[in-house]
């Protein structure tokens, strides 16, 4: 069975050329730390409530952009990677709605509209699973059952099976 990799999302096309250049990767697995650094975002891993995978805050002294991302230390590495890509996506798409006041300065997944969360998820997929790199790896892997391809791609890109299945349109 031939698998077609989903193309870049509409959210990817909303980014400026400079933003796309700063997050485009020529290698896999995509290195997310340097992307955050290039955008001026400080990233840390810390103990967060188990119901929160990550957060982005507007914060003075957090870096050039004034934003900081915190990733939940309790999550698996593939989950942490996708969460970091998701929070970077929120920065790129929604930084204008992240409030500065103490009570409202945290942008949690659970408090955003479903539409904004879907936008961030689609762009996160573009960031961590660039269609061109996924396609190249599929060609390299050859004709195998979908489950084998999904597992191999997940290991190679260091993401969850679910993230791969979404990128490939299998879920």
Short mmCIF file of C-alpha atoms in Angstrom, two decimals:
data_model
loop_
_atom_site.label_atom_id
_atom_site.label_comp_id
_atom_site.label_asym_id
_atom_site.label_seq_id
_atom_site.Cartn_x
_atom_site.Cartn_y
_atom_site.Cartn_z
CA UNK A 1 0.00 0.00 0.00
CA UNK A 2 1.30 3.46 -0.90
CA UNK A 3 1.13 6.09 1.84
CA UNK A 4 0.86 9.73 0.94
CA UNK A 5 2.39 12.15 3.42
CA UNK A 6 0.09 15.02 4.30
CA UNK A 7 1.45 18.31 2.89
CA UNK A 8 2.30 21.34 4.99
CA UNK A 9 -0.68 22.79 6.83
CA UNK A 10 -2.41 26.13 6.19
CA UNK A 11 -0.75 27.33 9.41
CA UNK A 12 2.69 26.72 7.87
CA UNK A 13 1.73 28.95 4.96
CA UNK A 14 0.65 31.70 7.40
CA UNK A 15 4.20 32.02 8.72
CA UNK A 16 6.61 34.56 7.28
CA UNK A 17 9.51 33.36 5.14
CA UNK A 18 11.86 34.25 8.01
CA UNK A 19 9.85 32.17 10.48
CA UNK A 20 9.70 29.19 8.11
CA UNK A 21 13.47 29.47 7.55
CA UNK A 22 14.17 29.57 11.29
CA UNK A 23 12.21 26.36 11.89
CA UNK A 24 12.96 24.40 8.73
CA UNK A 25 15.19 21.43 9.27
CA UNK A 26 17.39 19.65 6.77
CA UNK A 27 17.91 16.69 9.09
CA UNK A 28 15.87 14.35 11.24
CA UNK A 29 15.13 13.97 14.01
CA UNK A 30 14.38 17.68 14.10
CA UNK A 31 16.32 19.50 16.82
CA UNK A 32 13.71 21.60 18.63
CA UNK A 33 16.01 23.30 21.15
CA UNK A 34 17.91 25.24 18.47
CA UNK A 35 14.59 26.26 16.88
CA UNK A 36 13.39 27.72 20.19
CA UNK A 37 16.75 29.43 20.67
CA UNK A 38 16.61 30.93 17.17
CA UNK A 39 13.17 32.33 18.03
CA UNK A 40 14.49 33.73 21.33
CA UNK A 41 12.41 31.40 23.51
CA UNK A 42 13.80 30.02 26.76
CA UNK A 43 12.94 26.32 27.29
CA UNK A 44 13.01 24.41 30.55
CA UNK A 45 11.85 21.02 31.77
CA UNK A 46 10.19 21.03 35.17
CA UNK A 47 7.64 19.33 37.37
CA UNK A 48 4.19 20.43 36.20
CA UNK A 49 0.77 19.22 37.23
CA UNK A 50 0.24 15.78 35.62
CA UNK A 51 -2.67 17.20 33.61
CA UNK A 52 -0.38 19.74 31.88
CA UNK A 53 2.11 18.64 29.22
CA UNK A 54 3.60 22.10 28.73
CA UNK A 55 3.04 25.81 28.87
CA UNK A 56 4.20 29.03 27.28
CA UNK A 57 4.45 32.29 29.19
CA UNK A 58 5.21 35.86 28.38
CA UNK A 59 8.05 36.60 30.74
CA UNK A 60 10.55 39.40 31.13
CA UNK A 61 14.12 38.22 30.88
CA UNK A 62 13.08 34.95 29.21
CA UNK A 63 15.04 35.67 26.08
CA UNK A 64 14.86 38.05 23.16
CA UNK A 65 11.22 37.22 22.48
CA UNK A 66 10.15 37.57 26.11
CA UNK A 67 8.62 34.08 26.12
CA UNK A 68 9.46 30.93 28.04
CA UNK A 69 8.27 27.37 27.49
CA UNK A 70 8.13 24.79 30.26
CA UNK A 71 7.75 21.10 29.45
CA UNK A 72 6.49 18.53 31.96
CA UNK A 73 9.34 16.37 33.21
CA UNK A 74 6.94 13.45 33.83
CA UNK A 75 6.03 13.00 30.15
CA UNK A 76 7.77 10.52 27.84
CA UNK A 77 10.53 11.89 25.59
CA UNK A 78 8.39 11.60 22.41
CA UNK A 79 5.56 13.42 24.21
CA UNK A 80 7.96 16.12 25.46
CA UNK A 81 9.21 16.64 21.90
CA UNK A 82 5.73 17.03 20.47
CA UNK A 83 4.72 19.31 23.35
CA UNK A 84 7.73 21.54 22.70
CA UNK A 85 6.83 21.72 19.00
CA UNK A 86 3.21 22.48 20.01
CA UNK A 87 4.26 25.33 22.32
CA UNK A 88 6.61 26.74 19.66
CA UNK A 89 3.61 26.64 17.32
CA UNK A 90 1.55 28.61 19.86
CA UNK A 91 4.33 31.20 19.94
CA UNK A 92 4.40 31.48 16.16
CA UNK A 93 0.62 31.58 15.72
CA UNK A 94 -0.83 33.01 18.93
CA UNK A 95 1.80 35.06 20.76
CA UNK A 96 -0.37 38.16 20.42
CA UNK A 97 -3.05 36.62 22.68
CA UNK A 98 -0.76 35.49 25.49
CA UNK A 99 -1.48 37.99 28.26
CA UNK A 100 1.19 39.65 30.36
CA UNK A 101 -0.64 39.83 33.68
CA UNK A 102 0.28 37.22 36.27
CA UNK A 103 -3.05 35.38 36.37
CA UNK A 104 -3.54 35.17 32.61
CA UNK A 105 0.00 34.88 31.35
CA UNK A 106 0.01 31.11 30.95
CA UNK A 107 -1.28 29.62 27.73
CA UNK A 108 -2.35 26.09 28.63
CA UNK A 109 -3.75 23.63 26.15
CA UNK A 110 -6.82 23.12 28.25
CA UNK A 111 -7.87 26.78 28.19
CA UNK A 112 -7.57 27.54 24.50
CA UNK A 113 -10.31 27.08 21.98
CA UNK A 114 -10.34 23.82 20.08
CA UNK A 115 -9.62 25.76 16.87
CA UNK A 116 -6.41 27.28 18.28
CA UNK A 117 -5.33 23.94 19.69
CA UNK A 118 -5.90 22.28 16.31
CA UNK A 119 -3.86 25.03 14.63
CA UNK A 120 -0.99 24.51 17.08
CA UNK A 121 -1.14 20.73 16.61
CA UNK A 122 -1.02 21.01 12.82
CA UNK A 123 1.91 23.41 12.89
CA UNK A 124 3.68 21.28 15.52
CA UNK A 125 3.40 18.35 13.13
CA UNK A 126 4.91 20.48 10.34
CA UNK A 127 7.78 21.43 12.63
CA UNK A 128 8.62 18.02 14.07
CA UNK A 129 7.62 15.90 11.04
CA UNK A 130 8.44 17.97 7.94
CA UNK A 131 6.63 16.35 4.99
CA UNK A 132 9.75 16.26 2.80
CA UNK A 133 11.79 14.44 5.46
CA UNK A 134 8.95 12.00 6.21
CA UNK A 135 8.59 11.26 2.50
CA UNK A 136 12.35 10.66 2.13
CA UNK A 137 12.32 8.23 5.06
CA UNK A 138 9.29 6.39 3.66
CA UNK A 139 11.09 5.91 0.35
CA UNK A 140 14.14 4.63 2.21
CA UNK A 141 12.04 2.17 4.26
CA UNK A 142 10.36 0.75 1.16
CA UNK A 143 7.13 -1.21 0.88
CA UNK A 144 6.15 -2.45 4.33
CA UNK A 145 2.90 -2.77 6.29
CA UNK A 146 1.58 0.53 7.68
CA UNK A 147 2.13 -0.58 11.27
CA UNK A 148 5.81 -1.33 10.57
CA UNK A 149 6.27 1.99 8.78
CA UNK A 150 4.60 3.93 11.60
CA UNK A 151 6.81 2.25 14.20
CA UNK A 152 10.02 2.84 12.21
CA UNK A 153 9.13 6.47 11.52
CA UNK A 154 8.22 7.09 15.16
CA UNK A 155 11.57 5.75 16.32
CA UNK A 156 13.48 7.68 13.67
CA UNK A 157 11.75 11.03 14.27
CA UNK A 158 11.49 10.41 18.05
CA UNK A 159 7.75 10.98 18.16
CA UNK A 160 4.77 8.91 19.21
CA UNK A 161 3.02 6.39 17.03
CA UNK A 162 -0.06 8.62 17.17
CA UNK A 163 1.85 11.63 15.80
CA UNK A 164 3.14 9.55 12.88
CA UNK A 165 -0.30 8.13 12.09
CA UNK A 166 -1.76 11.64 12.01
CA UNK A 167 1.01 12.89 9.68
CA UNK A 168 0.41 9.93 7.37
CA UNK A 169 -3.38 10.27 7.47
CA UNK A 170 -3.77 6.82 9.05
CA UNK A 171 -5.74 8.06 12.02
#
